[in-house]
PDB file of C-alpha atoms in Angstrom:
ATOM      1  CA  UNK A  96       0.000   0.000   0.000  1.00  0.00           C
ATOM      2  CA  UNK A  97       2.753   2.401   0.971  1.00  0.00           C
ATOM      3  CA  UNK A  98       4.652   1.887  -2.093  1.00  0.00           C
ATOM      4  CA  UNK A  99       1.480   2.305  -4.079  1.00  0.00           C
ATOM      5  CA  UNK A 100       0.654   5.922  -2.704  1.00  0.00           C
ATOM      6  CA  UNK A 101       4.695   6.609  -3.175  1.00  0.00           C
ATOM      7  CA  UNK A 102       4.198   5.806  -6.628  1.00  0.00           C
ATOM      8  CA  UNK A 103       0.845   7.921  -7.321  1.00  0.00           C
ATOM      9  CA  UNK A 104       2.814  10.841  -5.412  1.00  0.00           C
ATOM     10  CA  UNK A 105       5.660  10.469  -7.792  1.00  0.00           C
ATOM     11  CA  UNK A 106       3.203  10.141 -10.778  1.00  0.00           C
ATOM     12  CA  UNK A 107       1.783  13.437  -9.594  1.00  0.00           C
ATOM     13  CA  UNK A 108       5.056  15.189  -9.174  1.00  0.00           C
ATOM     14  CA  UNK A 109       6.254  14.407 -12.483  1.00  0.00           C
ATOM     15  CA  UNK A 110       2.626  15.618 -14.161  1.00  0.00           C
ATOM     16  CA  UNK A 111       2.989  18.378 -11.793  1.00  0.00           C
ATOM     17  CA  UNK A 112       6.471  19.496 -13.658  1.00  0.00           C
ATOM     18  CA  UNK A 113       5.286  18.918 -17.110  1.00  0.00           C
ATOM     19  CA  UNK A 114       2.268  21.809 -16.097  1.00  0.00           C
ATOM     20  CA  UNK A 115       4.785  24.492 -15.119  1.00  0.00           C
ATOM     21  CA  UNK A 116       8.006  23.454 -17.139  1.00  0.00           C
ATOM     22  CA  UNK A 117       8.579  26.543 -19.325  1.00  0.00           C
ATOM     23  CA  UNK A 118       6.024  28.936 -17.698  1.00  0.00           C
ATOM     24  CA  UNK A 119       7.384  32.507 -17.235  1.00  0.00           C
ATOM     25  CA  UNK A 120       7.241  34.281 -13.802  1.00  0.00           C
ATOM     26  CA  UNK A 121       6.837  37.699 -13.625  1.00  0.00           C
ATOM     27  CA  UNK A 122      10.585  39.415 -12.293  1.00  0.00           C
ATOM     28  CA  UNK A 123      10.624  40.497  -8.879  1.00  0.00           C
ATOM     29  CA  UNK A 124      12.325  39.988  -5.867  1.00  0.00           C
ATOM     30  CA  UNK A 125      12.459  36.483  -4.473  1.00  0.00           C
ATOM     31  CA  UNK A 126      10.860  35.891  -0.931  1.00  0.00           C
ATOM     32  CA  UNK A 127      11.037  32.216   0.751  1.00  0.00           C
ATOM     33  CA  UNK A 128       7.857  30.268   1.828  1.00  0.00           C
ATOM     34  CA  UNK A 129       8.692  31.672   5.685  1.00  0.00           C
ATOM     35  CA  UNK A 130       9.004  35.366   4.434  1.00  0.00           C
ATOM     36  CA  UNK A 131       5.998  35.242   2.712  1.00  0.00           C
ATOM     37  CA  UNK A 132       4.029  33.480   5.476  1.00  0.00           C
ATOM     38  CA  UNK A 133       4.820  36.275   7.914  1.00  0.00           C
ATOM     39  CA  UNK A 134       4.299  38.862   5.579  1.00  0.00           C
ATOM     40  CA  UNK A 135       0.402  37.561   4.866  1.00  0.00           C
ATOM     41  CA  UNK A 136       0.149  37.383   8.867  1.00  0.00           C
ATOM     42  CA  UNK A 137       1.523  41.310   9.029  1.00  0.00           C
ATOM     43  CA  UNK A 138      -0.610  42.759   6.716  1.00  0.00           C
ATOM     44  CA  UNK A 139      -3.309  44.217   8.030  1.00  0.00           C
ATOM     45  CA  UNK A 140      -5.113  44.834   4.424  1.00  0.00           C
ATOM     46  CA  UNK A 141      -8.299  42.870   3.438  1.00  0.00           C
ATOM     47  CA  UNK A 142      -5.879  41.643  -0.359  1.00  0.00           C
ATOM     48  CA  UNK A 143      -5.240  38.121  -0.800  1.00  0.00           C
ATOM     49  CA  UNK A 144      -1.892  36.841  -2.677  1.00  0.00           C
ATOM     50  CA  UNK A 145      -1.120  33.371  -2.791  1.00  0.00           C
ATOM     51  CA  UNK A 146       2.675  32.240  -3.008  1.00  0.00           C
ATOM     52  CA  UNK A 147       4.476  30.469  -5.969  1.00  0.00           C
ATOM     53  CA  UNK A 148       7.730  29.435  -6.023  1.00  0.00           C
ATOM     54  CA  UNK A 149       9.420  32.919  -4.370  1.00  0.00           C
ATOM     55  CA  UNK A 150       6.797  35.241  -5.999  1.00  0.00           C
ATOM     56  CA  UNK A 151       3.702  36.308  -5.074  1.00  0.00           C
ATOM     57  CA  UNK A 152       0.038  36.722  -6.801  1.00  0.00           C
ATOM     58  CA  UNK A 153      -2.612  39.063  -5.976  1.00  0.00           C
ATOM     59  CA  UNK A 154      -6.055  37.461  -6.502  1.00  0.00           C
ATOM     60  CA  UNK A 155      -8.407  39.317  -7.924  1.00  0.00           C
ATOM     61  CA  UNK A 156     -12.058  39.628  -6.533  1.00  0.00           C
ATOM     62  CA  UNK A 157     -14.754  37.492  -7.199  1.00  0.00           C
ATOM     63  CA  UNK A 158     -18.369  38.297  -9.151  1.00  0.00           C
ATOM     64  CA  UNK A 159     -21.736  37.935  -7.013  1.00  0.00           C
ATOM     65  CA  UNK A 160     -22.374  34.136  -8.864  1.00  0.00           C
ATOM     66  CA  UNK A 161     -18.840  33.341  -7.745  1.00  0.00           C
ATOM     67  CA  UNK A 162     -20.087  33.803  -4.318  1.00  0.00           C
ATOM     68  CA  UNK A 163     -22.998  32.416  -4.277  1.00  0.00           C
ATOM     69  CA  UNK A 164     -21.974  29.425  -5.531  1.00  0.00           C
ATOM     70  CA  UNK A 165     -18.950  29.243  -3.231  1.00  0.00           C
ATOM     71  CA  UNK A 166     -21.029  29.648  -0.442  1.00  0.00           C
ATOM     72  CA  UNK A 167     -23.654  27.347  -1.283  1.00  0.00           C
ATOM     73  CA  UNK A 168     -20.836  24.441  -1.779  1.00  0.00           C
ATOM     74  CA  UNK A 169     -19.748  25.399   1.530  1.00  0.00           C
ATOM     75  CA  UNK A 170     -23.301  25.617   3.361  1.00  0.00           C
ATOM     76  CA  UNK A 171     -23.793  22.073   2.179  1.00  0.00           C
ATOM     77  CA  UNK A 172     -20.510  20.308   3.235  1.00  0.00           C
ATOM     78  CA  UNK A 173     -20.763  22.584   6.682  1.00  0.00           C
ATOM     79  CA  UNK A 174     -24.215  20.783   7.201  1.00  0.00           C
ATOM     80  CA  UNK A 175     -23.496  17.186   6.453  1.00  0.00           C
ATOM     81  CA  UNK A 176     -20.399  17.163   7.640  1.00  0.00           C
ATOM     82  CA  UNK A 177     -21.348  18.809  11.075  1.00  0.00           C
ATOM     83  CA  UNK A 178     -20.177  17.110  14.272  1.00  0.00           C
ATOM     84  CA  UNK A 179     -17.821  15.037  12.269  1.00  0.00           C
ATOM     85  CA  UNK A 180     -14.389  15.038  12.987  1.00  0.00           C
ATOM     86  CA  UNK A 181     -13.790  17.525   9.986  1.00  0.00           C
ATOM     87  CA  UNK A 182     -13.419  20.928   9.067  1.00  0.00           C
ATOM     88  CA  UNK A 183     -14.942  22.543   5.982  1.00  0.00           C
ATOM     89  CA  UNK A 184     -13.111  26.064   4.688  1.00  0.00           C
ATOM     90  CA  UNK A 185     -13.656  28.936   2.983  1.00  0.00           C
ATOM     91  CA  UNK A 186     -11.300  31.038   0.840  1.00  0.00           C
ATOM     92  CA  UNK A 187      -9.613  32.756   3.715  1.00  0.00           C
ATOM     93  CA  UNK A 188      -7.807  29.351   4.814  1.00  0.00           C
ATOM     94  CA  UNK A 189      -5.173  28.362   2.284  1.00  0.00           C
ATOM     95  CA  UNK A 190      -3.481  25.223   1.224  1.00  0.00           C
ATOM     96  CA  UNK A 191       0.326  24.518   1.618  1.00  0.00           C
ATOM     97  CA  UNK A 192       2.596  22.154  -0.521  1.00  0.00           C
ATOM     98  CA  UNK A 193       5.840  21.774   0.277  1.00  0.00           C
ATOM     99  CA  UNK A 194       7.530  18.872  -2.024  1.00  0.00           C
ATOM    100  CA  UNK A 195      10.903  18.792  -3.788  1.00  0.00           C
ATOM    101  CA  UNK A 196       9.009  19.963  -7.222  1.00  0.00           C
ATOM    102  CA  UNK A 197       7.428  22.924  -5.548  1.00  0.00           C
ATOM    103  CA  UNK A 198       6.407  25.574  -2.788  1.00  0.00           C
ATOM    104  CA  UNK A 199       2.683  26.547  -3.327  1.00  0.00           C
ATOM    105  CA  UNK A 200       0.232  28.324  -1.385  1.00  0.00           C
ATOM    106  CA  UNK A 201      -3.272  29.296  -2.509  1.00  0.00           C
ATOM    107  CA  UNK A 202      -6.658  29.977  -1.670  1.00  0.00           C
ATOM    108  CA  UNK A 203      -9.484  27.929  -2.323  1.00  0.00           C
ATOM    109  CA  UNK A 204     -12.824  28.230  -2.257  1.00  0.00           C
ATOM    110  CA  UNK A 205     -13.727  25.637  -0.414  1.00  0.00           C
ATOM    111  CA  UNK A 206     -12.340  22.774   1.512  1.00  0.00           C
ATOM    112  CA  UNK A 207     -12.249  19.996   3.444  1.00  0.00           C
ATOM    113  CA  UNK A 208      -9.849  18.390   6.063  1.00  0.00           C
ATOM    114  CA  UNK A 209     -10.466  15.799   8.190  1.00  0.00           C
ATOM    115  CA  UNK A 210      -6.906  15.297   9.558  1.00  0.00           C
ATOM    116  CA  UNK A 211      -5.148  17.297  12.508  1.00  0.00           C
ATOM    117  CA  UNK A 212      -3.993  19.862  11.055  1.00  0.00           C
ATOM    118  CA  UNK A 213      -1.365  22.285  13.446  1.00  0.00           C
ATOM    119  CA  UNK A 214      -0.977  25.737  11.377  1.00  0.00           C
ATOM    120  CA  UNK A 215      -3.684  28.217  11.962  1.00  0.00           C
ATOM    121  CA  UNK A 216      -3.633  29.677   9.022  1.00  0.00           C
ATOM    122  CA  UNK A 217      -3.081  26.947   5.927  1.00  0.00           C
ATOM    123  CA  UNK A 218      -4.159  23.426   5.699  1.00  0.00           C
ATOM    124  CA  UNK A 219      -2.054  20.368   4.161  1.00  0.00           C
ATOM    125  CA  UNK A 220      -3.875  17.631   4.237  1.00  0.00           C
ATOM    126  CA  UNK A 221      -7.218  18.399   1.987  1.00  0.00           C
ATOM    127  CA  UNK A 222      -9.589  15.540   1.118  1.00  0.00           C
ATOM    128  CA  UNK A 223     -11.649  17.489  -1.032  1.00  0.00           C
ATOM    129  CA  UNK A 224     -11.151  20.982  -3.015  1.00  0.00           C
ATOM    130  CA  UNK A 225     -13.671  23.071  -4.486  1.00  0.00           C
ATOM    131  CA  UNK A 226     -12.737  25.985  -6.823  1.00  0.00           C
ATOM    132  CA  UNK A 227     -15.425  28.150  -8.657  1.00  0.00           C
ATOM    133  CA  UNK A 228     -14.359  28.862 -12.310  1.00  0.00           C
ATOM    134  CA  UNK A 229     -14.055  32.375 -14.004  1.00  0.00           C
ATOM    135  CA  UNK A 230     -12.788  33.319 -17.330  1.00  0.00           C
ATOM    136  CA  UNK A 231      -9.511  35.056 -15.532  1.00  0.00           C
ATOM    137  CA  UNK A 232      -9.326  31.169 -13.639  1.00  0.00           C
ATOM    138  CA  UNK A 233     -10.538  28.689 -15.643  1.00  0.00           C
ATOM    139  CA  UNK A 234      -7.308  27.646 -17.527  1.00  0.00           C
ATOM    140  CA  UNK A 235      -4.911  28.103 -14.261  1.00  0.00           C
ATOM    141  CA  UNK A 236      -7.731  25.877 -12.277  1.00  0.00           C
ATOM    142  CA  UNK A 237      -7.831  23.169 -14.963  1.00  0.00           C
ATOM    143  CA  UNK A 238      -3.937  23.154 -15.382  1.00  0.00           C
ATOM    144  CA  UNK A 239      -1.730  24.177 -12.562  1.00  0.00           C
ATOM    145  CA  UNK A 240      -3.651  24.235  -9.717  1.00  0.00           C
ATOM    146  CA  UNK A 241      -4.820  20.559 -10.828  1.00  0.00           C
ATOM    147  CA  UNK A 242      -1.387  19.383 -11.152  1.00  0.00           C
ATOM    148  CA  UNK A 243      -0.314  21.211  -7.683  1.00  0.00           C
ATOM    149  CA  UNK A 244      -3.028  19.763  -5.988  1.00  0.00           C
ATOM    150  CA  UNK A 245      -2.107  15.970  -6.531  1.00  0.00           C
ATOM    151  CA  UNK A 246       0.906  16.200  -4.606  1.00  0.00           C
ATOM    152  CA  UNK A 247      -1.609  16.262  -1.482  1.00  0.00           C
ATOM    153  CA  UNK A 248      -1.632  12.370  -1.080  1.00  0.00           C
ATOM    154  CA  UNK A 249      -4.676  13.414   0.932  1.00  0.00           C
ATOM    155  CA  UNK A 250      -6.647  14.784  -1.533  1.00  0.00           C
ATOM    156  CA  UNK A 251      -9.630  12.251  -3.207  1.00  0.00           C
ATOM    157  CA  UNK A 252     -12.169  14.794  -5.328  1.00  0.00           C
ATOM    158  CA  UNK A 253     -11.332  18.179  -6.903  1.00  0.00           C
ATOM    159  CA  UNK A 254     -14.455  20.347  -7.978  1.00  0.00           C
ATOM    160  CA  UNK A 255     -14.292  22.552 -10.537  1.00  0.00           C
ATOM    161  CA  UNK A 256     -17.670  24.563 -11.032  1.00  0.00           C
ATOM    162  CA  UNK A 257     -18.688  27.179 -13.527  1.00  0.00           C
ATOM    163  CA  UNK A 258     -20.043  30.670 -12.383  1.00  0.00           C
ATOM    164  CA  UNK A 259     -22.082  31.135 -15.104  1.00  0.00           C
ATOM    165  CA  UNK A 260     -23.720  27.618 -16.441  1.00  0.00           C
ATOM    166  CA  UNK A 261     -24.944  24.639 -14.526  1.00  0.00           C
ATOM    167  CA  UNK A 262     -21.826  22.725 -15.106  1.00  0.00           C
ATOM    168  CA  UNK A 263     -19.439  21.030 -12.583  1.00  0.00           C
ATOM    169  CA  UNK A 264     -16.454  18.939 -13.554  1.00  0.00           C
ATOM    170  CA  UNK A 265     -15.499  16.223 -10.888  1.00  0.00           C
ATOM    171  CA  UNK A 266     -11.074  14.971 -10.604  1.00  0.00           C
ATOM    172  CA  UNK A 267     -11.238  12.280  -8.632  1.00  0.00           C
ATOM    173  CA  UNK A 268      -7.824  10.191  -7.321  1.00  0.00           C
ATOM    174  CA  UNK A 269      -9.875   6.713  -7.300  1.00  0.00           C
ATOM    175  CA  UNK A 270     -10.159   7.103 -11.283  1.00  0.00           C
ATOM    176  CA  UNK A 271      -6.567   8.513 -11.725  1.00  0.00           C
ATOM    177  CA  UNK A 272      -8.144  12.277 -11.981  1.00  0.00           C
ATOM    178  CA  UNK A 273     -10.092  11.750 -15.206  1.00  0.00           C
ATOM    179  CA  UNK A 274     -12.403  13.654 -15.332  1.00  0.00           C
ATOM    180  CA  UNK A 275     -16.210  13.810 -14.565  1.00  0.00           C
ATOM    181  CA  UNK A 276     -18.603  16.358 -16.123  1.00  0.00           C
ATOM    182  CA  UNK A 277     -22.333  17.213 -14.219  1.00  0.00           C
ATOM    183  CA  UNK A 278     -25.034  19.677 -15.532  1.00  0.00           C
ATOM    184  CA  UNK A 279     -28.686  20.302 -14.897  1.00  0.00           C
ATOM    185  CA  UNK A 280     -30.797  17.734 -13.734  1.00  0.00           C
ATOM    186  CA  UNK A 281     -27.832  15.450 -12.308  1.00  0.00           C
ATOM    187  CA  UNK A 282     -26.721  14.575  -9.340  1.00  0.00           C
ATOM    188  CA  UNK A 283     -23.191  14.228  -8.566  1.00  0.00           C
ATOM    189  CA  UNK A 284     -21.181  12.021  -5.372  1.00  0.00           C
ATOM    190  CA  UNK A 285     -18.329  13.451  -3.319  1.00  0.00           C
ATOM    191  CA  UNK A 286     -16.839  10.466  -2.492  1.00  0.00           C
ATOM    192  CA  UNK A 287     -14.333  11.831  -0.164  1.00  0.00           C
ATOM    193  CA  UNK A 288     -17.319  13.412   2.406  1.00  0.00           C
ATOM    194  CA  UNK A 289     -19.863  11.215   1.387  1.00  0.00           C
ATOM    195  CA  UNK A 290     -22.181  13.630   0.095  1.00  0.00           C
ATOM    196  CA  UNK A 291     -23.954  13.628  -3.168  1.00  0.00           C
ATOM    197  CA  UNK A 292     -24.909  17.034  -4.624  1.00  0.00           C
ATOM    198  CA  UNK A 293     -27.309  17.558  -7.154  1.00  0.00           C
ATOM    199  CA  UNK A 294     -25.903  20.595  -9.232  1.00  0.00           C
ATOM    200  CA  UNK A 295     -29.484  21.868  -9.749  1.00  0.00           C
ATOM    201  CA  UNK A 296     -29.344  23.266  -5.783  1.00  0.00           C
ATOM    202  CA  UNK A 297     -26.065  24.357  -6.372  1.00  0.00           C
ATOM    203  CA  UNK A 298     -27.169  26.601  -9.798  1.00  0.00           C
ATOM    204  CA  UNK A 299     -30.539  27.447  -8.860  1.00  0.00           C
ATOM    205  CA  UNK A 300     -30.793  30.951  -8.863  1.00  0.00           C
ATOM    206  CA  UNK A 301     -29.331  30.505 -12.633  1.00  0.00           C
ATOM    207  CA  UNK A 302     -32.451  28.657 -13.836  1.00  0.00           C
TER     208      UNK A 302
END
């Protein structure tokens, strides 16, 4: 078993450098995974910037749909998953990967740990991440954030939804991330909470 999940961490490592080989940084001055964790913490602005690598990203905000359907994702796993030994997130708690591919911190929508986790103020054991697609995010999402994700042997389910269209695309770890696709009238399983979802409740004040 052990050498199993070594291998599928390897797997993702080596998918995860194929996502960012060649991709240009923008130039500025480098600052380590400690400096930029104390800097977040000193800040005493409402801007997020998540962390890759030595640079840093602002984010940019997010439309009323975003929220909505952010917040309805969470609402649901907060309810079912309520007085289980588990914490659902929203975007204000990030994610930290530490490998020897990559540094990475970033802000999710939504997620879920069900592990002890020590820092207050990042998360690195996720079972389940939820990210809410815009056309600024959508490519980034699908691509690097997919391939940094993996390398959380943790992480089971990935949700990608749309802000605009009932659509929700499902990467799940049990089917070696391919990819499953949900629109109207469907209802989808989060394996990794036990939850299904149908994406009608999700996109209803769409239809």
């Amino acid at each position: 078993m052990k050498m199993a999940e070594e291998t599928d961490t390897m797997r993702a490592q080596y998918d995860f450098s194929k996502a960012v080989r060649g991709k240009h940084l923008p130039k500025q001055k480098y600052m380590s995974p400690e400096e930029y964790l104390e800097w977040e913490r000193s800040r005493d602005d409402d801007e997020k910037y998540e962390y890759v690598d030595g640079q840093v990203f602002a984010m940019a905000g997010a439309s009323r749909a975003h929220n909505r359907i952010a917040g309805l994702m969470f609402a649901r796993l907060f309810n079912h998953l309520e007085g289980v030994p588990c914490g659902v997130f929203q975007s204000d708690m990030k994610v930290g990967i530490r490998s020897l591919e990559t540094n990475r911190y970033y802000y999710p929508d939504v997620q879920v740990s069900c592990d002890e986790e020590t820092d207050p103020y990042y998360n690195t054991s996720p079972c389940l991440i939820v990210e809410v697609l815009s056309d600024s995010t959508a490519h980034k999402d699908r691509t690097e954030k997919l391939a940094a994700y993996r390398l959380f042997a943790s992480l089971q389910e990935y949700v990608l939804c749309s802000q605009d269209t009932p659509h929700i695309e499902v990467y799940r770890r049990a089917s070696e991330w391919e990819r499953g696709i949900y629109t109207a009238g469907q209802v989808l399983t989060l394996d990794s909470v036990g939850l299904d979802v149908a994406v009608d409740d999700v996109y209803h004040f769409l239809m």
